[in-house]
């Protein structure tokens, strides 16, 4: 009964390189959320996706960041031309339902991907 | 827009004592859920407790209870009989039903349990 799987857990990139973070939601979940956590800060919402659709990207930086959730395969958060300020933990979460059925179990987090830009 | 406020950057508590972590929120929605998560030094996010906006009773989960005061828009977490393993960051979060469906987090409170 696999939970939300994120990889890689740790990623080191030089400035200017690209970073790709992957997230496989829980089985049966079609809603994926990405969050960023800077050191000593809370989680900041980045983007909410359903299969093949971006529903809300209000938290995404306007440049260099993109996200997708294809019909097949994991969700990808892509950061182009990384800078030191992109160093953070990136958390993915998934849920099965959109409305109602609210309980604490409706959204599940992965263990996070730690990006370090050197 | 949603806003979650945790006013305590850091808290200390003696082992076996109770501690309250504060959380206030702001929403115009009537239907929402409130959550608390624990993040130990290993980094993962661990769900602790949930309170629905229409729930009349305060939520409890083992040593965790949520002091929900809807009129004041507060959802404080109470940890009873603190243990050394409770030392971690604690995040309050809210999710609205009909507006955006993502979960928004407070800045967190770092709890340190002293032996």
Short mmCIF file of C-alpha atoms in Angstrom, two decimals:
data_model
loop_
_atom_site.label_atom_id
_atom_site.label_comp_id
_atom_site.label_asym_id
_atom_site.label_seq_id
_atom_site.Cartn_x
_atom_site.Cartn_y
_atom_site.Cartn_z
CA UNK A 1 0.00 0.00 0.00
CA UNK A 2 2.43 2.61 -1.26
CA UNK A 3 1.92 6.17 -0.19
CA UNK A 4 2.90 9.25 -2.14
CA UNK A 5 6.30 8.55 -3.65
CA UNK A 6 8.73 11.33 -4.39
CA UNK A 7 12.11 11.07 -6.04
CA UNK A 8 14.80 11.92 -5.79
CA UNK A 9 14.88 12.48 -2.05
CA UNK A 10 17.95 14.63 -2.39
CA UNK A 11 19.17 16.46 -5.46
CA UNK A 12 22.20 18.68 -5.91
CA UNK A 13 22.38 20.98 -8.90
CA UNK A 14 24.81 23.68 -10.00
CA UNK A 15 23.47 27.11 -10.77
CA UNK A 16 22.01 27.20 -14.25
CA UNK A 17 21.17 23.51 -14.43
CA UNK A 18 17.71 22.00 -14.52
CA UNK A 19 16.04 20.17 -11.67
CA UNK A 20 13.26 17.64 -12.15
CA UNK A 21 11.30 16.36 -9.21
CA UNK A 22 8.89 13.48 -9.56
CA UNK A 23 5.80 12.58 -7.61
CA UNK A 24 3.69 9.45 -7.90
CA UNK A 25 0.41 9.95 -6.07
CA UNK A 26 -1.26 7.31 -4.03
CA UNK A 27 -3.05 4.66 -6.03
CA UNK A 28 -6.42 5.94 -7.14
CA UNK A 29 -5.59 9.60 -6.49
CA UNK A 30 -5.98 12.02 -9.35
CA UNK A 31 -5.25 15.29 -7.53
CA UNK A 32 -1.68 16.38 -6.95
CA UNK A 33 -0.34 19.37 -5.04
CA UNK A 34 3.17 20.75 -4.87
CA UNK A 35 4.50 22.76 -1.95
CA UNK A 36 7.85 24.41 -1.28
CA UNK A 37 9.39 24.74 2.13
CA UNK A 38 12.29 27.10 2.58
CA UNK A 39 14.57 26.50 5.59
CA UNK A 40 12.85 27.31 8.87
CA UNK A 41 9.63 28.27 7.11
CA UNK A 42 6.22 26.73 6.56
CA UNK A 43 4.97 25.08 3.40
CA UNK A 44 4.01 27.38 0.59
CA UNK A 45 1.48 26.24 -1.97
CA UNK A 46 2.81 26.18 -5.51
CA UNK A 47 0.45 24.35 -7.82
CA UNK A 48 -2.56 22.04 -7.91
CA UNK A 49 -2.97 19.62 -10.78
CA UNK A 50 -5.34 16.99 -11.95
CA UNK A 51 -4.55 14.54 -14.70
CA UNK A 52 -3.49 16.56 -17.77
CA UNK A 53 -4.76 19.81 -16.23
CA UNK A 54 -3.31 22.60 -14.15
CA UNK A 55 -6.10 23.75 -11.84
CA UNK A 56 -4.38 26.39 -9.75
CA UNK A 57 -0.83 27.63 -10.26
CA UNK A 58 -1.16 30.81 -8.25
CA UNK A 59 1.83 29.88 -6.09
CA UNK A 60 4.22 29.12 -8.93
CA UNK A 61 6.95 31.62 -9.74
CA UNK A 62 6.26 33.16 -13.13
CA UNK A 63 9.53 32.09 -14.67
CA UNK A 64 11.65 28.94 -14.71
CA UNK A 65 9.10 26.78 -12.86
CA UNK A 66 6.63 24.45 -14.52
CA UNK A 67 4.58 21.45 -13.49
CA UNK A 68 2.72 18.72 -15.27
CA UNK A 69 0.68 15.68 -14.43
CA UNK A 70 0.35 13.57 -17.56
CA UNK A 71 -2.27 10.96 -18.22
CA UNK A 72 0.33 8.29 -17.61
CA UNK A 73 3.25 8.56 -15.25
CA UNK A 74 4.19 10.75 -12.33
CA UNK A 75 3.72 14.43 -11.82
CA UNK A 76 6.84 16.43 -12.61
CA UNK A 77 7.96 19.72 -11.09
CA UNK A 78 10.59 21.24 -13.33
CA UNK A 79 12.88 24.08 -12.40
CA UNK A 80 15.01 25.50 -15.18
CA UNK A 81 18.23 27.44 -14.70
CA UNK A 82 18.24 26.91 -10.96
CA UNK A 83 19.54 29.59 -8.62
CA UNK A 84 20.66 29.32 -5.02
CA UNK A 85 17.33 30.68 -3.83
CA UNK A 86 15.63 27.58 -5.23
CA UNK A 87 17.29 25.47 -2.55
CA UNK A 88 14.40 24.11 -0.53
CA UNK A 89 12.36 21.06 0.28
CA UNK A 90 9.64 20.34 -2.25
CA UNK A 91 6.69 18.37 -1.02
CA UNK A 92 4.10 16.63 -3.11
CA UNK A 93 0.69 15.65 -1.80
CA UNK A 94 -2.23 13.82 -3.33
CA UNK A 95 -5.90 13.33 -2.67
CA UNK A 96 -8.73 11.31 -4.11
CA UNK A 97 -11.65 13.65 -3.70
CA UNK A 98 -12.19 17.25 -4.58
CA UNK A 99 -15.17 18.21 -2.50
CA UNK A 100 -16.68 17.13 0.74
CA UNK A 101 -15.61 13.88 2.41
CA UNK A 102 -13.27 16.06 4.36
CA UNK A 103 -11.16 14.28 6.85
CA UNK A 104 -7.58 14.46 7.79
CA UNK A 105 -6.91 11.53 5.56
CA UNK A 106 -8.02 13.18 2.36
CA UNK A 107 -4.60 14.61 1.62
CA UNK A 108 -1.42 12.61 1.88
CA UNK A 109 2.11 13.96 1.75
CA UNK A 110 5.22 12.44 0.28
CA UNK A 111 8.48 12.52 2.19
CA UNK A 112 9.77 15.48 0.24
CA UNK A 113 12.60 16.18 -2.19
CA UNK A 114 15.47 18.31 -0.94
CA UNK A 115 17.03 20.44 -3.64
CA UNK A 116 20.41 22.02 -3.01
CA UNK A 117 21.81 24.46 -5.53
CA UNK A 118 25.55 25.00 -5.35
CA UNK B 1 -7.83 34.84 0.71
CA UNK B 2 -6.95 32.26 3.27
CA UNK B 3 -4.57 33.17 6.01
CA UNK B 4 -3.22 30.97 8.75
CA UNK B 5 -1.38 32.56 11.66
CA UNK B 6 0.82 30.81 14.16
CA UNK B 7 2.17 33.43 16.52
CA UNK B 8 4.61 31.24 18.45
CA UNK B 9 7.85 30.64 16.53
CA UNK B 10 9.15 28.48 19.37
CA UNK B 11 7.75 26.84 22.47
CA UNK B 12 9.31 24.90 25.34
CA UNK B 13 7.53 22.42 27.57
CA UNK B 14 8.64 20.13 30.35
CA UNK B 15 8.30 16.43 29.71
CA UNK B 16 4.93 15.02 30.88
CA UNK B 17 3.30 18.46 30.94
CA UNK B 18 0.65 19.74 28.53
CA UNK B 19 1.28 22.41 25.93
CA UNK B 20 -0.97 24.49 23.68
CA UNK B 21 0.11 25.60 20.23
CA UNK B 22 -1.86 28.53 18.87
CA UNK B 23 -3.44 28.85 15.45
CA UNK B 24 -5.82 31.43 14.09
CA UNK B 25 -7.25 31.52 10.61
CA UNK B 26 -9.13 33.79 8.33
CA UNK B 27 -11.65 32.65 5.75
CA UNK B 28 -14.87 33.85 4.21
CA UNK B 29 -15.96 30.30 3.47
CA UNK B 30 -18.40 28.50 5.76
CA UNK B 31 -17.13 25.05 4.91
CA UNK B 32 -13.53 24.29 5.67
CA UNK B 33 -11.25 21.84 7.39
CA UNK B 34 -8.49 22.55 9.86
CA UNK B 35 -5.45 20.33 10.19
CA UNK B 36 -2.35 19.97 12.29
CA UNK B 37 0.82 18.36 11.00
CA UNK B 38 4.03 17.45 12.76
CA UNK B 39 7.37 17.70 11.01
CA UNK B 40 10.23 16.05 12.90
CA UNK B 41 13.86 16.72 12.06
CA UNK B 42 13.74 13.91 9.50
CA UNK B 43 11.50 16.14 7.40
CA UNK B 44 8.36 14.17 6.66
CA UNK B 45 4.93 15.67 7.26
CA UNK B 46 2.88 13.63 9.72
CA UNK B 47 -0.84 14.21 9.97
CA UNK B 48 -2.01 14.60 13.58
CA UNK B 49 -5.59 15.79 13.79
CA UNK B 50 -8.46 17.24 11.81
CA UNK B 51 -11.45 19.46 12.65
CA UNK B 52 -14.30 20.21 10.27
CA UNK B 53 -15.95 23.61 10.43
CA UNK B 54 -19.33 22.01 11.13
CA UNK B 55 -18.08 19.62 13.77
CA UNK B 56 -19.64 20.52 17.09
CA UNK B 57 -17.24 18.53 19.21
CA UNK B 58 -13.55 19.27 19.51
CA UNK B 59 -11.45 16.66 17.74
CA UNK B 60 -9.26 14.35 19.78
CA UNK B 61 -6.64 11.81 18.70
CA UNK B 62 -4.83 10.15 21.55
CA UNK B 63 -2.73 12.79 23.30
CA UNK B 64 -3.72 15.42 20.73
CA UNK B 65 -6.82 17.54 20.97
CA UNK B 66 -7.94 20.53 19.00
CA UNK B 67 -9.47 23.45 20.85
CA UNK B 68 -11.81 24.77 18.17
CA UNK B 69 -13.38 28.17 18.76
CA UNK B 70 -15.21 28.98 15.56
CA UNK B 71 -16.38 32.48 16.50
CA UNK B 72 -12.82 33.46 17.33
CA UNK B 73 -11.48 31.55 14.32
CA UNK B 74 -8.95 29.71 16.38
CA UNK B 75 -7.88 26.07 16.26
CA UNK B 76 -5.28 25.51 18.93
CA UNK B 77 -3.52 22.18 19.29
CA UNK B 78 -3.21 20.76 22.78
CA UNK B 79 -0.65 18.05 23.43
CA UNK B 80 -1.07 16.35 26.77
CA UNK B 81 1.66 14.48 28.66
CA UNK B 82 4.45 15.71 26.39
CA UNK B 83 7.13 13.25 25.39
CA UNK B 84 10.67 13.87 24.18
CA UNK B 85 9.63 12.55 20.78
CA UNK B 86 7.14 15.38 20.46
CA UNK B 87 9.98 17.81 19.78
CA UNK B 88 9.36 18.94 16.22
CA UNK B 89 7.87 21.66 14.04
CA UNK B 90 4.09 21.84 14.14
CA UNK B 91 2.05 23.31 11.32
CA UNK B 92 -1.55 24.40 11.31
CA UNK B 93 -3.32 24.24 7.96
CA UNK B 94 -6.70 24.96 6.43
CA UNK B 95 -8.48 23.74 3.38
CA UNK B 96 -11.67 25.34 2.04
CA UNK B 97 -14.28 23.19 0.40
CA UNK B 98 -15.63 25.38 -2.36
CA UNK B 99 -12.91 27.87 -3.05
CA UNK B 100 -9.45 26.69 -3.91
CA UNK B 101 -8.97 23.14 -2.84
CA UNK B 102 -5.35 23.17 -1.85
CA UNK B 103 -4.18 23.27 1.73
CA UNK B 104 -2.63 26.46 3.11
CA UNK B 105 -0.15 26.35 5.99
CA UNK B 106 0.91 28.58 8.84
CA UNK B 107 4.56 29.39 9.44
CA UNK B 108 4.86 26.74 12.11
CA UNK B 109 5.85 26.47 15.77
CA UNK B 110 9.00 24.69 16.88
CA UNK B 111 8.25 22.71 20.03
CA UNK B 112 11.06 21.56 22.27
CA UNK B 113 10.31 19.11 25.06
CA UNK B 114 12.74 19.32 27.96
CA UNK B 115 13.57 16.22 30.01
#
